[in-house]
mmCIF file of C-alpha atoms in Angstrom:
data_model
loop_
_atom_site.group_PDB
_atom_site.id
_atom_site.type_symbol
_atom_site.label_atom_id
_atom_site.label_comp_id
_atom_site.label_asym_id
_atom_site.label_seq_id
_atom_site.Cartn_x
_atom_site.Cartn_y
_atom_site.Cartn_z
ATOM 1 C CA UNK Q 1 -40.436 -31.117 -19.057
ATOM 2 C CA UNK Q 2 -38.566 -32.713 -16.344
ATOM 3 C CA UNK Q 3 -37.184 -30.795 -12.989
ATOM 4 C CA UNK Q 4 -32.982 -30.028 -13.164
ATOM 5 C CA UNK Q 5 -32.331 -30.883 -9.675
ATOM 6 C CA UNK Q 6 -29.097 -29.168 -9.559
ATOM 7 C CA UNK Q 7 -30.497 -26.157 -10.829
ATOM 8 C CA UNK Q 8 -32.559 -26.300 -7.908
ATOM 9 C CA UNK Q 9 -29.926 -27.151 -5.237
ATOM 10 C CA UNK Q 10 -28.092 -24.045 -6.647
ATOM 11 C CA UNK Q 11 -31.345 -21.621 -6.468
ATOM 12 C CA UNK Q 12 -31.860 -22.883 -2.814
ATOM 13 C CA UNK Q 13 -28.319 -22.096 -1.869
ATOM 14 C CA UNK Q 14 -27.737 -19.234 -2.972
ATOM 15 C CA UNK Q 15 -31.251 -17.783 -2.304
ATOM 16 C CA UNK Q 16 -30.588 -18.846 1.163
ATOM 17 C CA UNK Q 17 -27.420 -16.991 1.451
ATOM 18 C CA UNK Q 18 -28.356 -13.663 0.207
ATOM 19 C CA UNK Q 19 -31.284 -13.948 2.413
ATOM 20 C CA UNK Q 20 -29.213 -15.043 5.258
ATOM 21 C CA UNK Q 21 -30.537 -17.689 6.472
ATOM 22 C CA UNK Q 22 -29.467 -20.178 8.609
ATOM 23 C CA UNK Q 23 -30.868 -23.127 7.285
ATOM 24 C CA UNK Q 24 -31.688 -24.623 3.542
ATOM 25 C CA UNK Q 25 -34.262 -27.184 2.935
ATOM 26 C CA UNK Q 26 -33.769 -29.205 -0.096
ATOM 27 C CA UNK Q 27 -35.178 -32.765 -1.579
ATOM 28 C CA UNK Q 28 -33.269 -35.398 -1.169
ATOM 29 C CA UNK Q 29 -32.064 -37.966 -4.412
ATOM 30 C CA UNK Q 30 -29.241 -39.516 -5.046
ATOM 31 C CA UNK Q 31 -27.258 -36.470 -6.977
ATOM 32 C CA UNK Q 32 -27.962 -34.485 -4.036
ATOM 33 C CA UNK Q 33 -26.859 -36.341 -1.225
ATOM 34 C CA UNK Q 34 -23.888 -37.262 -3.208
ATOM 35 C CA UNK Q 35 -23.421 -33.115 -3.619
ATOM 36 C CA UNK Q 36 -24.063 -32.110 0.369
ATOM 37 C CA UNK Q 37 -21.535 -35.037 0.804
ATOM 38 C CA UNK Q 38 -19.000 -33.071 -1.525
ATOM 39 C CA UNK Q 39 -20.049 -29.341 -0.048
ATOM 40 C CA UNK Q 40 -20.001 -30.843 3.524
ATOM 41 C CA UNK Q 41 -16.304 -32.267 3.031
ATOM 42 C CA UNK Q 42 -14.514 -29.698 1.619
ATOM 43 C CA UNK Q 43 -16.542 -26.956 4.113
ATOM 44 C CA UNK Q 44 -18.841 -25.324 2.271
ATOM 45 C CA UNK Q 45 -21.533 -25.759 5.024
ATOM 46 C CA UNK Q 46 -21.464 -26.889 8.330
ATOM 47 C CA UNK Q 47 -24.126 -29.674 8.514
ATOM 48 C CA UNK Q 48 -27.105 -31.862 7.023
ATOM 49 C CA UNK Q 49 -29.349 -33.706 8.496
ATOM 50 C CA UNK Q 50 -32.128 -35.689 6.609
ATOM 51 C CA UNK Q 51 -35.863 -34.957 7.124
ATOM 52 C CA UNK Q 52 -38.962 -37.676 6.744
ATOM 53 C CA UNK Q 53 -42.208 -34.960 6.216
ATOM 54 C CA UNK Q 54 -45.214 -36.951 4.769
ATOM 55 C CA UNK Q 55 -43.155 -39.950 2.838
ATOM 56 C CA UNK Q 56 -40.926 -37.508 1.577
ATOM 57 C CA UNK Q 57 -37.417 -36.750 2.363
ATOM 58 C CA UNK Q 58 -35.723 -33.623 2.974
ATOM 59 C CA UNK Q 59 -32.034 -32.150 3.529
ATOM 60 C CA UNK Q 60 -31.902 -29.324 5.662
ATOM 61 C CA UNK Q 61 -28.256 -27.777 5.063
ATOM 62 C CA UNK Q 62 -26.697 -25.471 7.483
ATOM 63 C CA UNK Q 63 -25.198 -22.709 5.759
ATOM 64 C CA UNK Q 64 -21.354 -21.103 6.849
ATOM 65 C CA UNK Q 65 -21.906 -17.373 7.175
ATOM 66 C CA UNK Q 66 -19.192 -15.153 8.385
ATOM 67 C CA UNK Q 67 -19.857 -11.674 10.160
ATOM 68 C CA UNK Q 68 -17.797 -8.564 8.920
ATOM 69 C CA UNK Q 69 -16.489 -5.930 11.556
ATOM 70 C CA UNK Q 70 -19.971 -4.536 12.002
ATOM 71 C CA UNK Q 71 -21.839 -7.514 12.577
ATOM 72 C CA UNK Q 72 -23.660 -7.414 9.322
ATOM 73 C CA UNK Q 73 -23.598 -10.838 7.110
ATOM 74 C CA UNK Q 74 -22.591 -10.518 3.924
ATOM 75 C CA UNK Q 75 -22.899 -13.446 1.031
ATOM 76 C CA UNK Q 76 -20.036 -15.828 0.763
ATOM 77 C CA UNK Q 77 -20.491 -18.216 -1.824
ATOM 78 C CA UNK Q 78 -20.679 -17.985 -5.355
ATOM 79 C CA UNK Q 79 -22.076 -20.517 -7.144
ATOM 80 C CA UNK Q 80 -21.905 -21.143 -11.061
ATOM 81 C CA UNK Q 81 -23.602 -23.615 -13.157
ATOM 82 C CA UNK Q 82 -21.718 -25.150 -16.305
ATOM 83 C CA UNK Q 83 -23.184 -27.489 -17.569
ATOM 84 C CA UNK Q 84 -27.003 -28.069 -18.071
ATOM 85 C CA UNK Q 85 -29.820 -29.441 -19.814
ATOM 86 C CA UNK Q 86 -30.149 -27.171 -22.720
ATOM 87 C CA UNK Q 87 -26.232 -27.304 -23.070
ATOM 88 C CA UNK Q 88 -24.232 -30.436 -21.766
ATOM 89 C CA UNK Q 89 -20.592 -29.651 -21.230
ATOM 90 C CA UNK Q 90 -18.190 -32.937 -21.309
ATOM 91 C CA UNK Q 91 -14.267 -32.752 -20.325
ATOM 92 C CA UNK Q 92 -11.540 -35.251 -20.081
ATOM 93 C CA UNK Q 93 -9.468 -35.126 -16.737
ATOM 94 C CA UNK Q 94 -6.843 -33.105 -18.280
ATOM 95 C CA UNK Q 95 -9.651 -30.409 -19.188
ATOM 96 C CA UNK Q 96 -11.456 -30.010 -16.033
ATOM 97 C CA UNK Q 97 -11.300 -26.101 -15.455
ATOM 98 C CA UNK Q 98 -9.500 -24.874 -12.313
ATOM 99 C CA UNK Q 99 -11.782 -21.941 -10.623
ATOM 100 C CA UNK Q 100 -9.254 -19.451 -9.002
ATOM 101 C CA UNK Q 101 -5.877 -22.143 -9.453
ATOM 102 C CA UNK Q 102 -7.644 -24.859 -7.752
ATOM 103 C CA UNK Q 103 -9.052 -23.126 -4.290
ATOM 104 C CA UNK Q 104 -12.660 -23.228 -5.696
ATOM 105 C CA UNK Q 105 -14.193 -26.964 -6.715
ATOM 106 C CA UNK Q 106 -15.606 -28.209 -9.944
ATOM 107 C CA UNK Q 107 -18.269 -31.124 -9.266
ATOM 108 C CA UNK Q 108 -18.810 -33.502 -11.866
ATOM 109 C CA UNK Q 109 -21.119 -36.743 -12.951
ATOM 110 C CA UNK Q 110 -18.684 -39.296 -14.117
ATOM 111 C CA UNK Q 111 -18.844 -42.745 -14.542
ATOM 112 C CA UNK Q 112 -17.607 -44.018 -11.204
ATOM 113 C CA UNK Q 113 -20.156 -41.171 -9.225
ATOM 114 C CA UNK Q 114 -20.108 -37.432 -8.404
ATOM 115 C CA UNK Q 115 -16.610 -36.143 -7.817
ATOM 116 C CA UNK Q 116 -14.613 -33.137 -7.354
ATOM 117 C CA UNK Q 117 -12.501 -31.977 -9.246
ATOM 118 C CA UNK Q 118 -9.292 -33.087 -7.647
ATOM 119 C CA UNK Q 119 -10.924 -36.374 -7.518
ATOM 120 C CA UNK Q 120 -11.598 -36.986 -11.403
ATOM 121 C CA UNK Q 121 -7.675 -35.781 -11.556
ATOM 122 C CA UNK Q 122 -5.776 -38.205 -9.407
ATOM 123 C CA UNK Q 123 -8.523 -41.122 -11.128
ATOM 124 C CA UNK Q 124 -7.388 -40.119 -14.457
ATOM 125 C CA UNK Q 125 -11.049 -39.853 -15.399
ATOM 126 C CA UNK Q 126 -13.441 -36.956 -17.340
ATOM 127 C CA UNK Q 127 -17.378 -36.582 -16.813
ATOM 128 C CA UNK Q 128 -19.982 -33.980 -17.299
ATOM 129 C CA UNK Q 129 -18.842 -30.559 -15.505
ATOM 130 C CA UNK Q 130 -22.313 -30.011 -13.270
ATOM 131 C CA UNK Q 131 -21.270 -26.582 -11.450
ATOM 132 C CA UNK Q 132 -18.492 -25.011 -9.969
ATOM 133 C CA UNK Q 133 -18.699 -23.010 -6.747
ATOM 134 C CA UNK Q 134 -16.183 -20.899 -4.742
ATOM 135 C CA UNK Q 135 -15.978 -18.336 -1.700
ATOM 136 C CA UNK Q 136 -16.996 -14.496 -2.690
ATOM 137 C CA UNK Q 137 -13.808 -12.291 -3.882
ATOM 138 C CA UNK Q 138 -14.005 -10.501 -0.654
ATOM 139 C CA UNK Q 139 -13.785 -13.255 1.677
ATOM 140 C CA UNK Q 140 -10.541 -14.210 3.177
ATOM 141 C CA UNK Q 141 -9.308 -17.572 4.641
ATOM 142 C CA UNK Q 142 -6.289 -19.213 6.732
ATOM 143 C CA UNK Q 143 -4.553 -22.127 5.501
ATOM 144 C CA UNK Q 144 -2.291 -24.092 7.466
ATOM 145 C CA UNK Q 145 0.299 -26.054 5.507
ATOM 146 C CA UNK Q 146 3.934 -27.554 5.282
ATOM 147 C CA UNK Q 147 6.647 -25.947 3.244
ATOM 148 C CA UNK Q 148 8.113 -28.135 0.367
ATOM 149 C CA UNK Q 149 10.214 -25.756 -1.572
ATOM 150 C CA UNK Q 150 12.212 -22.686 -0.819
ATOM 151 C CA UNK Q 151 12.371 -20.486 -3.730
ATOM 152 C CA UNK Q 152 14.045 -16.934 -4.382
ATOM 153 C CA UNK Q 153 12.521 -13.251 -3.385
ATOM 154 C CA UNK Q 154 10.917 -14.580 -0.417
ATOM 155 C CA UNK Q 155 8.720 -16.894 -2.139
ATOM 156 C CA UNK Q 156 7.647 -20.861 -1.473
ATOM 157 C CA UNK Q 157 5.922 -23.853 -2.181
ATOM 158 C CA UNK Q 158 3.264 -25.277 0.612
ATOM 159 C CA UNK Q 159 1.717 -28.209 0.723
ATOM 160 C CA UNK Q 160 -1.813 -27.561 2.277
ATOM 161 C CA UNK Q 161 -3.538 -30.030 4.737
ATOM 162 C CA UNK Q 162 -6.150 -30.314 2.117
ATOM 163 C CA UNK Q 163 -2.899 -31.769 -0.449
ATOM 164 C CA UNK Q 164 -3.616 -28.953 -2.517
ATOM 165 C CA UNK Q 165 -0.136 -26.960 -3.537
ATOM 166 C CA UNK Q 166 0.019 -23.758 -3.643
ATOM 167 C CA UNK Q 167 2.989 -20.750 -3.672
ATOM 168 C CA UNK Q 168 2.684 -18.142 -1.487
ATOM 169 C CA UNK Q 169 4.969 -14.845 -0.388
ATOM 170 C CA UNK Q 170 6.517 -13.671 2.478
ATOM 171 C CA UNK Q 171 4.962 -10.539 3.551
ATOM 172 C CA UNK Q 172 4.925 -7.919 6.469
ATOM 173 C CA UNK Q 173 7.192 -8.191 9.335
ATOM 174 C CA UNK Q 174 8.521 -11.218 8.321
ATOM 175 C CA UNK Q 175 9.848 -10.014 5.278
ATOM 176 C CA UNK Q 176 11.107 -6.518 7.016
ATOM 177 C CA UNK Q 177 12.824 -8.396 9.510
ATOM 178 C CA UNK Q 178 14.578 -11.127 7.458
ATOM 179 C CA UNK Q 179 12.943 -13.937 8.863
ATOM 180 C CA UNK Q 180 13.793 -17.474 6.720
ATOM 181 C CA UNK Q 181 11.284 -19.476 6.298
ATOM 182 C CA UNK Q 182 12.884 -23.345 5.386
ATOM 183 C CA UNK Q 183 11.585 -26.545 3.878
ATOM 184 C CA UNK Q 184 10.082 -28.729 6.997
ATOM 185 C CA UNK Q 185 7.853 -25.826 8.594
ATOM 186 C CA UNK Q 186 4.759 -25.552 9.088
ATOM 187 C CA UNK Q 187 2.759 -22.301 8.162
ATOM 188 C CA UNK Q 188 -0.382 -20.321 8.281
ATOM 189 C CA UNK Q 189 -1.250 -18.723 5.014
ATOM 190 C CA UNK Q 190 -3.878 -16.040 4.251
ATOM 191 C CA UNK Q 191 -5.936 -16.380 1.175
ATOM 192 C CA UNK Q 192 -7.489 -13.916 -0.119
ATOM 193 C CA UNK Q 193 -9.786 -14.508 -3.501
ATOM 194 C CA UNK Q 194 -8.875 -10.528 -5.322
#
């Protein structure tokens, strides 16, 4: 029976984050240096470095933690697998699932190499769905973004710096005091995942 390398790259991860660690030690292939690549780029952890211990290689990942008020970590990511040995799970690029409307990332093996999600979409092609992964529900995150579209009840279109689109509210002082917000200005959003 062979090993499922993702499998393990998932176990290691998340392991490392409810222990709160620091650091990750994985081996290194192909499929996961192609992965770190994907989890470094869209910010899932900080930074790899590749390590050469008796004629074997090793990534050691450097995992994102964030501190609540008290100083306490608490886990961040949650990490799902979808598709895997016992069950392989094949979509076209019109197919791919979108984990919370498109802030969370689907990875998948296609022909042209591991992708996101957003990736397979704009290259109109479909591959095996490997694992999808996304911030805890409790976690919150600022955006920064350009408005496109001004719509009614204080609501608008944004066009994130990642070219994700998303609609968010007006909320708060802004929206007691009657503030417009126009097409052409640049905002910072709050996300949170609940």
């Amino acid at each position: 029976m062979g090993r499922d390398t993702i499998a393990d790259i998932i176990t290691s991860i998340r392991n490392a984050d409810m222990d709160r660690k620091v650091t990750v030690r994985i081996a290194s292939t192909n499929i996961t240096e192609n992965i770190v690549k994907i989890l470094l780029r869209e910010g899932f952890i900080e930074n790899v470095r590749k390590h050469q211990e008796s004629n074997k290689y090793f990534l050691v990942l450097t995992l994102r933690h964030r501190r609540n008020r008290k100083g306490a970590y608490r886990t961040i990511l949650n990490l799902k697998r979808i598709s895997r040995p016992g069950l392989r799970i094949y979509s076209n690029y019109q197919r791919i699932p979108r984990i919370l409307g498109g802030m969370g990332i689907v990875i998948l093996s296609t022909s042209r190499g591991i992708m996101t999600d957003r990736e397979a979409r704009l290259e109109r092609i479909g591959g095996e769905i490997l694992w999808g992964f996304t911030w805890n529900e409790r976690t919150k995150w600022i955006h920064e973004g350009l408005i496109t579209e001004s719509l009614p009840n204080g609501m608008f279109r944004v066009r994130l710096d990642n070219e994700n689109m998303i609609l968010g509210y007006v909320s708060g002082k802004i929206r007691r005091s009657f503030i417009r917000i126009l097409p052409g200005d640049r905002v910072k959003i709050e996300d949170s995942n609940n």
